[in-house]
Short mmCIF file of N, CA and C and ligand atoms in Angstrom, two decimals:
data_model
loop_
_atom_site.label_atom_id
_atom_site.label_comp_id
_atom_site.label_asym_id
_atom_site.label_seq_id
_atom_site.Cartn_x
_atom_site.Cartn_y
_atom_site.Cartn_z
N MET A 987 94.24 118.48 100.51
CA MET A 987 93.40 116.92 101.13
C MET A 987 93.85 116.89 102.75
N SER A 988 92.73 117.12 103.77
CA SER A 988 92.97 116.87 105.40
C SER A 988 93.32 115.57 105.87
N GLN A 989 94.23 115.34 106.20
CA GLN A 989 94.73 114.61 106.71
C GLN A 989 93.57 113.25 107.20
N TYR A 990 91.99 113.38 108.04
CA TYR A 990 91.20 112.55 108.09
C TYR A 990 91.23 112.48 106.58
N ASP A 991 91.03 112.86 105.71
CA ASP A 991 89.95 112.19 103.78
C ASP A 991 91.29 111.35 103.45
N LEU A 992 92.89 111.87 103.90
CA LEU A 992 93.92 111.04 103.52
C LEU A 992 93.62 109.52 104.76
N ASP A 993 93.00 109.69 105.28
CA ASP A 993 93.13 108.27 106.52
C ASP A 993 91.94 107.51 105.85
N ALA A 994 91.17 107.97 105.69
CA ALA A 994 89.88 107.43 105.01
C ALA A 994 90.21 106.68 103.61
N LEU A 995 90.96 107.51 103.05
CA LEU A 995 91.01 107.14 101.69
C LEU A 995 92.46 105.36 101.53
N TYR A 996 93.72 105.79 102.05
CA TYR A 996 94.80 105.34 102.36
C TYR A 996 94.46 103.89 103.45
N ARG A 997 93.20 102.78 102.84
CA ARG A 997 93.07 101.84 103.31
C ARG A 997 94.02 101.07 103.75
N GLN A 998 94.28 100.07 104.80
CA GLN A 998 94.76 99.38 105.66
C GLN A 998 95.25 98.71 103.70
N VAL A 999 94.29 98.01 102.66
CA VAL A 999 94.48 97.00 102.07
C VAL A 999 95.61 97.61 100.97
N ILE A 1000 95.25 98.84 100.95
CA ILE A 1000 95.99 99.97 99.89
C ILE A 1000 97.09 99.66 100.42
N LEU A 1001 97.74 100.09 101.63
CA LEU A 1001 98.70 99.98 101.40
C LEU A 1001 99.69 98.76 102.01
N ASP A 1002 98.62 98.65 102.00
CA ASP A 1002 99.33 95.53 102.01
C ASP A 1002 99.38 96.03 100.47
N HIS A 1003 98.83 96.94 99.61
CA HIS A 1003 99.65 96.12 97.71
C HIS A 1003 100.87 97.06 97.94
N TYR A 1004 100.50 98.20 98.80
CA TYR A 1004 102.16 99.53 98.02
C TYR A 1004 103.56 98.89 98.86
N LYS A 1005 102.88 98.28 99.63
CA LYS A 1005 103.98 97.68 100.72
C LYS A 1005 104.49 96.30 99.87
N HIS A 1006 103.88 95.60 99.98
CA HIS A 1006 103.36 94.43 99.40
C HIS A 1006 103.34 93.76 97.82
N PRO A 1007 103.84 94.80 96.72
CA PRO A 1007 103.86 95.00 96.11
C PRO A 1007 103.50 92.87 95.11
N ARG A 1008 102.35 92.80 94.43
CA ARG A 1008 102.09 91.76 94.07
C ARG A 1008 102.71 91.69 92.87
N ASN A 1009 103.40 90.80 92.41
CA ASN A 1009 103.61 89.97 90.78
C ASN A 1009 104.60 91.73 89.98
N ARG A 1010 105.41 92.05 91.34
CA ARG A 1010 106.77 93.54 90.74
C ARG A 1010 107.29 92.37 90.90
N GLY A 1011 108.16 92.90 89.63
CA GLY A 1011 109.84 92.26 88.41
C GLY A 1011 109.26 92.30 87.45
N GLN A 1012 110.78 91.58 86.93
CA GLN A 1012 110.53 91.76 85.49
C GLN A 1012 110.84 90.69 84.41
N PHE A 1013 110.18 90.09 83.34
CA PHE A 1013 110.93 89.29 83.28
C PHE A 1013 112.17 89.08 82.28
N GLU A 1014 112.78 88.26 82.27
CA GLU A 1014 114.52 88.27 81.83
C GLU A 1014 114.06 87.77 80.38
N GLU A 1015 113.17 86.83 79.81
CA GLU A 1015 112.99 86.14 78.65
C GLU A 1015 111.88 87.17 78.30
N ASP A 1016 111.53 87.62 76.60
CA ASP A 1016 110.94 88.62 76.36
C ASP A 1016 109.42 88.62 76.12
N ALA A 1017 108.99 89.06 76.58
CA ALA A 1017 106.52 89.40 76.51
C ALA A 1017 106.90 91.24 76.54
N MET A 1018 105.53 90.64 76.65
CA MET A 1018 105.04 92.20 75.43
C MET A 1018 105.46 92.83 76.62
N SER A 1019 105.07 94.22 76.63
CA SER A 1019 106.30 95.19 77.27
C SER A 1019 105.21 96.75 76.70
N ILE A 1020 104.34 97.50 77.83
CA ILE A 1020 103.65 98.60 77.81
C ILE A 1020 104.35 99.76 79.26
N GLU A 1021 104.74 100.84 78.63
CA GLU A 1021 104.84 101.53 79.84
C GLU A 1021 103.68 103.35 79.39
N MET A 1022 103.38 103.17 81.17
CA MET A 1022 102.53 104.41 81.07
C MET A 1022 103.12 104.89 81.90
N ASN A 1023 102.76 106.77 82.22
CA ASN A 1023 103.71 107.60 82.69
C ASN A 1023 101.84 108.16 83.37
N ASN A 1024 102.03 108.77 84.11
CA ASN A 1024 101.13 110.20 84.40
C ASN A 1024 101.83 110.84 85.31
N PRO A 1025 101.62 112.27 84.63
CA PRO A 1025 102.70 113.31 84.74
C PRO A 1025 102.33 113.99 86.03
N THR A 1026 100.67 114.55 86.07
CA THR A 1026 100.33 114.92 86.33
C THR A 1026 100.72 114.22 88.34
N CYS A 1027 100.90 113.46 88.93
CA CYS A 1027 102.33 112.92 90.26
C CYS A 1027 102.78 111.53 90.16
N GLY A 1028 103.89 112.49 88.53
CA GLY A 1028 104.78 111.43 88.81
C GLY A 1028 104.72 109.69 88.39
N ASP A 1029 103.89 108.84 88.08
CA ASP A 1029 103.73 107.62 88.64
C ASP A 1029 104.29 106.76 87.51
N ARG A 1030 105.16 106.33 87.09
CA ARG A 1030 105.28 105.46 86.10
C ARG A 1030 104.55 103.80 86.51
N ILE A 1031 104.81 103.10 85.44
CA ILE A 1031 104.65 102.17 85.32
C ILE A 1031 105.28 101.46 84.10
N HIS A 1032 105.92 99.90 83.97
CA HIS A 1032 106.47 98.98 82.64
C HIS A 1032 105.93 98.07 82.78
N LEU A 1033 104.50 97.58 82.71
CA LEU A 1033 103.81 96.07 83.18
C LEU A 1033 104.72 95.68 81.86
N GLN A 1034 104.27 93.85 81.54
CA GLN A 1034 105.26 93.13 81.43
C GLN A 1034 103.70 91.73 80.86
N LEU A 1035 103.65 91.94 79.46
CA LEU A 1035 102.89 90.69 79.90
C LEU A 1035 103.14 89.63 78.74
N LYS A 1036 102.62 88.23 79.44
CA LYS A 1036 102.98 87.20 78.72
C LYS A 1036 101.72 86.47 79.13
N LEU A 1037 101.62 86.28 76.90
CA LEU A 1037 100.68 85.68 76.34
C LEU A 1037 100.16 84.51 76.63
N ASP A 1038 99.15 83.08 76.62
CA ASP A 1038 99.71 81.99 75.63
C ASP A 1038 98.31 82.21 74.69
N GLY A 1039 98.09 81.86 73.36
CA GLY A 1039 97.11 82.48 72.28
C GLY A 1039 96.32 84.16 72.84
N ASP A 1040 95.10 83.50 73.81
CA ASP A 1040 94.01 84.95 74.28
C ASP A 1040 94.43 84.76 75.89
N ILE A 1041 95.15 84.03 76.14
CA ILE A 1041 95.37 83.40 78.13
C ILE A 1041 96.20 84.60 78.51
N ILE A 1042 96.11 85.74 79.29
CA ILE A 1042 98.11 86.52 80.20
C ILE A 1042 97.90 85.08 81.30
N GLU A 1043 99.05 84.28 80.37
CA GLU A 1043 100.12 83.59 81.02
C GLU A 1043 100.41 83.79 82.49
N ASP A 1044 100.95 85.21 82.60
CA ASP A 1044 101.76 85.40 83.31
C ASP A 1044 102.52 87.34 83.70
N VAL A 1045 102.34 87.82 84.57
CA VAL A 1045 102.05 89.39 84.31
C VAL A 1045 103.21 89.87 85.18
N ARG A 1046 104.02 90.96 85.13
CA ARG A 1046 104.94 91.21 85.66
C ARG A 1046 104.65 93.90 85.53
N PHE A 1047 105.31 93.61 86.93
CA PHE A 1047 105.91 94.79 87.13
C PHE A 1047 106.16 95.44 87.82
N THR A 1048 106.53 96.41 86.90
CA THR A 1048 107.05 97.70 87.94
C THR A 1048 107.05 98.91 87.41
N GLY A 1049 107.65 99.79 88.67
CA GLY A 1049 107.93 101.39 88.54
C GLY A 1049 107.81 102.42 89.72
N GLU A 1050 107.20 103.68 90.04
CA GLU A 1050 107.47 103.82 90.86
C GLU A 1050 106.64 105.55 90.94
N GLY A 1051 106.10 105.64 92.00
CA GLY A 1051 104.63 106.94 92.28
C GLY A 1051 104.25 106.69 93.86
N CYS A 1052 102.65 107.27 93.78
CA CYS A 1052 102.47 107.50 94.09
C CYS A 1052 101.80 105.79 95.36
N SER A 1053 101.30 106.11 96.37
CA SER A 1053 100.72 104.01 97.08
C SER A 1053 99.97 104.08 96.39
N ILE A 1054 98.92 104.80 95.76
CA ILE A 1054 97.38 104.52 95.19
C ILE A 1054 97.73 104.05 93.01
N SER A 1055 98.68 104.72 92.61
CA SER A 1055 99.28 104.25 92.02
C SER A 1055 99.50 101.99 92.07
N MET A 1056 100.50 102.24 93.24
CA MET A 1056 102.00 101.22 92.87
C MET A 1056 100.63 100.11 93.11
N ALA A 1057 99.51 100.65 94.44
CA ALA A 1057 98.79 99.31 94.51
C ALA A 1057 97.58 99.09 94.08
N SER A 1058 96.95 100.05 93.06
CA SER A 1058 95.98 99.96 92.01
C SER A 1058 97.18 99.03 91.02
N ALA A 1059 97.89 98.61 90.11
CA ALA A 1059 99.35 97.83 89.39
C ALA A 1059 99.65 96.74 90.05
N SER A 1060 99.45 96.27 91.84
CA SER A 1060 99.45 95.13 92.54
C SER A 1060 98.30 94.47 92.37
N MET A 1061 97.13 95.25 93.13
CA MET A 1061 95.61 94.57 92.23
C MET A 1061 95.47 94.19 90.72
N MET A 1062 95.61 95.26 89.87
CA MET A 1062 95.61 94.49 89.25
C MET A 1062 96.35 93.78 87.71
N THR A 1063 97.25 93.20 88.17
CA THR A 1063 97.94 91.88 87.90
C THR A 1063 97.88 91.00 89.14
N GLN A 1064 96.87 91.00 89.50
CA GLN A 1064 96.95 89.81 90.24
C GLN A 1064 94.99 89.49 89.78
N ALA A 1065 94.15 90.60 88.55
CA ALA A 1065 93.31 90.62 88.77
C ALA A 1065 93.53 89.91 87.49
N ILE A 1066 94.54 89.93 86.77
CA ILE A 1066 94.63 89.70 85.16
C ILE A 1066 94.99 88.37 85.30
N LYS A 1067 95.88 87.77 86.11
CA LYS A 1067 97.07 86.78 85.66
C LYS A 1067 96.25 85.47 85.85
N GLY A 1068 95.69 85.19 84.39
CA GLY A 1068 95.31 83.93 84.46
C GLY A 1068 94.19 83.81 83.47
N LYS A 1069 94.01 85.11 83.25
CA LYS A 1069 92.26 85.17 82.48
C LYS A 1069 92.78 86.27 81.04
N LYS A 1070 91.50 85.64 80.89
CA LYS A 1070 91.64 86.31 78.70
C LYS A 1070 91.65 87.61 79.10
N VAL A 1071 92.24 88.09 77.25
CA VAL A 1071 92.28 89.07 77.58
C VAL A 1071 91.54 89.95 76.79
N GLU A 1072 90.05 89.38 77.03
CA GLU A 1072 88.85 90.08 77.08
C GLU A 1072 88.67 90.41 78.18
N GLU A 1073 88.74 89.78 79.15
CA GLU A 1073 88.08 89.15 80.29
C GLU A 1073 88.94 90.41 80.84
N ALA A 1074 89.99 91.07 80.73
CA ALA A 1074 91.31 92.30 81.36
C ALA A 1074 90.50 93.30 80.60
N LEU A 1075 90.44 93.84 79.61
CA LEU A 1075 89.57 94.32 79.10
C LEU A 1075 88.47 94.67 78.98
N LYS A 1076 87.52 93.92 79.84
CA LYS A 1076 86.83 94.22 80.70
C LYS A 1076 86.49 95.11 82.05
N MET A 1077 86.93 93.87 82.81
CA MET A 1077 87.81 94.61 83.80
C MET A 1077 88.09 96.20 83.81
N ALA A 1078 88.85 96.80 82.80
CA ALA A 1078 90.01 97.89 82.77
C ALA A 1078 88.66 98.43 82.85
N GLN A 1079 87.59 98.87 81.65
CA GLN A 1079 86.22 99.49 81.39
C GLN A 1079 86.01 99.88 82.85
N GLU A 1080 85.60 98.71 84.05
CA GLU A 1080 84.85 98.71 84.46
C GLU A 1080 85.14 99.06 85.33
N PHE A 1081 86.35 99.59 85.57
CA PHE A 1081 87.59 100.25 86.44
C PHE A 1081 87.47 101.40 86.39
N SER A 1082 87.21 101.68 85.27
CA SER A 1082 87.38 102.87 84.91
C SER A 1082 85.91 103.94 85.04
N ARG A 1083 84.72 102.87 85.01
CA ARG A 1083 83.41 103.54 85.85
C ARG A 1083 83.47 103.19 87.35
N MET A 1084 84.32 102.30 87.62
CA MET A 1084 84.29 102.34 89.13
C MET A 1084 84.97 103.80 89.30
N MET A 1085 85.52 104.74 88.75
CA MET A 1085 86.38 106.14 88.94
C MET A 1085 85.10 107.00 88.55
N LEU A 1086 84.51 106.75 88.32
CA LEU A 1086 83.42 107.61 87.46
C LEU A 1086 82.04 107.84 88.06
N GLY A 1087 82.21 107.16 90.20
CA GLY A 1087 81.46 106.78 90.57
C GLY A 1087 80.02 106.23 90.11
N GLU A 1088 80.80 105.64 89.09
CA GLU A 1088 79.30 104.47 89.30
C GLU A 1088 79.05 103.34 89.95
N ASP A 1089 78.23 103.04 89.93
CA ASP A 1089 77.94 101.37 90.21
C ASP A 1089 78.85 100.43 89.53
N VAL A 1090 78.97 99.29 90.33
CA VAL A 1090 80.32 98.08 89.19
C VAL A 1090 80.58 97.05 90.52
N ASP A 1091 79.54 96.29 89.93
CA ASP A 1091 80.00 94.67 89.41
C ASP A 1091 80.81 94.36 90.73
N ILE A 1092 81.92 94.31 91.63
CA ILE A 1092 82.97 94.18 91.86
C ILE A 1092 84.08 92.97 91.73
N THR A 1093 82.45 91.79 91.77
CA THR A 1093 83.26 90.62 91.71
C THR A 1093 83.84 90.25 89.88
N VAL A 1094 83.73 91.14 88.59
CA VAL A 1094 84.04 91.62 87.57
C VAL A 1094 85.44 91.12 88.18
N PHE A 1095 85.89 91.21 88.66
CA PHE A 1095 87.65 91.78 89.08
C PHE A 1095 88.08 89.96 89.50
N GLY A 1096 86.64 89.53 90.10
CA GLY A 1096 87.59 88.24 90.52
C GLY A 1096 88.09 87.87 91.94
N MET A 1097 88.66 89.21 93.32
CA MET A 1097 89.24 89.83 94.05
C MET A 1097 88.49 90.58 95.04
N ASP A 1098 88.06 90.46 95.68
CA ASP A 1098 87.72 92.27 96.42
C ASP A 1098 88.93 93.59 97.35
N ASP A 1099 90.17 93.24 97.25
CA ASP A 1099 90.86 94.57 97.44
C ASP A 1099 91.05 95.38 96.30
N ILE A 1100 90.19 95.05 95.30
CA ILE A 1100 90.21 96.35 94.52
C ILE A 1100 88.91 97.46 95.10
N GLU A 1101 88.00 96.62 95.93
CA GLU A 1101 87.22 97.85 96.18
C GLU A 1101 87.48 98.58 96.57
N ALA A 1102 89.04 98.24 97.41
CA ALA A 1102 89.26 99.57 98.84
C ALA A 1102 89.59 101.09 97.58
N LEU A 1103 89.62 99.91 96.35
CA LEU A 1103 90.18 102.30 95.52
C LEU A 1103 89.47 103.04 95.15
N LYS A 1104 87.50 102.58 95.59
CA LYS A 1104 86.58 102.87 95.39
C LYS A 1104 86.81 104.46 95.96
N GLY A 1105 86.67 104.49 96.72
CA GLY A 1105 86.65 105.26 96.81
C GLY A 1105 87.36 106.80 97.09
N VAL A 1106 88.62 106.64 96.12
CA VAL A 1106 89.41 107.07 95.43
C VAL A 1106 88.39 108.04 93.58
N ALA A 1107 87.62 108.24 93.31
CA ALA A 1107 86.40 107.94 92.81
C ALA A 1107 86.18 109.79 93.65
N ASN A 1108 86.17 109.69 94.63
CA ASN A 1108 86.20 111.23 95.44
C ASN A 1108 86.75 112.04 95.66
N PHE A 1109 88.07 111.69 94.73
CA PHE A 1109 89.81 112.54 95.19
C PHE A 1109 90.09 112.78 94.04
N PRO A 1110 88.97 113.98 92.57
CA PRO A 1110 89.62 113.43 91.44
C PRO A 1110 91.75 113.55 90.94
N ALA A 1111 91.45 114.62 92.09
CA ALA A 1111 93.31 114.55 91.53
C ALA A 1111 93.47 113.59 91.44
N ARG A 1112 94.06 111.48 92.03
CA ARG A 1112 94.07 110.83 92.03
C ARG A 1112 93.38 109.83 91.59
N ILE A 1113 92.08 110.20 90.33
CA ILE A 1113 91.92 109.06 89.40
C ILE A 1113 93.08 108.80 88.29
N LYS A 1114 93.56 109.14 87.46
CA LYS A 1114 94.40 108.66 87.16
C LYS A 1114 95.99 108.67 87.66
N CYS A 1115 96.03 107.84 89.18
CA CYS A 1115 97.42 107.77 89.08
C CYS A 1115 96.90 105.53 90.00
N ALA A 1116 95.01 105.94 90.16
CA ALA A 1116 94.95 104.26 89.81
C ALA A 1116 94.22 103.87 88.96
N THR A 1117 94.01 104.84 88.05
CA THR A 1117 93.61 104.44 86.60
C THR A 1117 95.02 104.10 85.39
N LEU A 1118 95.68 104.58 85.76
CA LEU A 1118 97.34 104.11 85.23
C LEU A 1118 97.96 103.07 84.76
N ALA A 1119 97.59 101.99 86.14
CA ALA A 1119 97.31 100.06 85.83
C ALA A 1119 96.87 99.73 84.49
N TRP A 1120 95.84 100.25 85.29
CA TRP A 1120 94.33 99.58 83.67
C TRP A 1120 94.46 100.93 82.92
N LYS A 1121 95.14 101.37 82.33
CA LYS A 1121 95.41 101.87 81.05
C LYS A 1121 96.23 102.01 80.84
N ALA A 1122 97.27 101.10 80.93
CA ALA A 1122 98.40 100.28 80.67
C ALA A 1122 97.75 98.81 79.84
N VAL A 1123 97.31 97.81 80.75
CA VAL A 1123 96.29 96.53 80.01
C VAL A 1123 95.95 97.22 78.67
N GLU A 1124 94.91 98.19 78.50
CA GLU A 1124 94.09 98.55 77.66
C GLU A 1124 94.73 98.63 76.29
N LYS A 1125 96.10 98.89 76.67
CA LYS A 1125 97.35 99.14 75.67
C LYS A 1125 97.18 98.22 74.77
N VAL A 1126 97.18 96.51 75.62
CA VAL A 1126 97.20 95.30 75.35
C VAL A 1126 96.58 95.29 73.48
N LYS A 1127 95.30 96.48 73.20
CA LYS A 1127 94.85 96.82 72.24
C LYS A 1127 95.89 97.48 70.96
N ASP A 1128 95.98 97.24 71.18
CA ASP A 1128 97.28 98.05 70.07
C ASP A 1128 98.56 96.95 69.80
N LYS A 1129 98.46 96.69 71.07
CA LYS A 1129 99.69 95.45 70.85
C LYS A 1129 99.65 94.18 69.13
ZN1 ZN B 377 99.61 108.97 91.88
#
């Protein structure tokens, strides 16, 4: 990837989430716990969710990896917090579609920042970095 491409990719909003991740940390009390990793890049995420019925009352994540994986995780936690599990799963589905380069109605996420990751669809090697956090959300179905 050329420097030019990187510059286009690593937009300001991505770096902001990477440097100042939202909802980063761990709950001290019991919470639903999901781990995912992306071996091709070395990204790891540990997602914790607190559910109240079918509402995602609160969410935290820890992990390490490239700026895209961590920024995507930060954005994801903001997007799903306070939402229904069903809505979060719909978002995960839409995010995957966005990474396939399909046209997605960004309002489904309830936040604009996620649009900054749209360009990742043009870099196939990085798509798994961006989708890692959302793959973790999809695991809620198996819990
Ligand atoms: Zn990565």
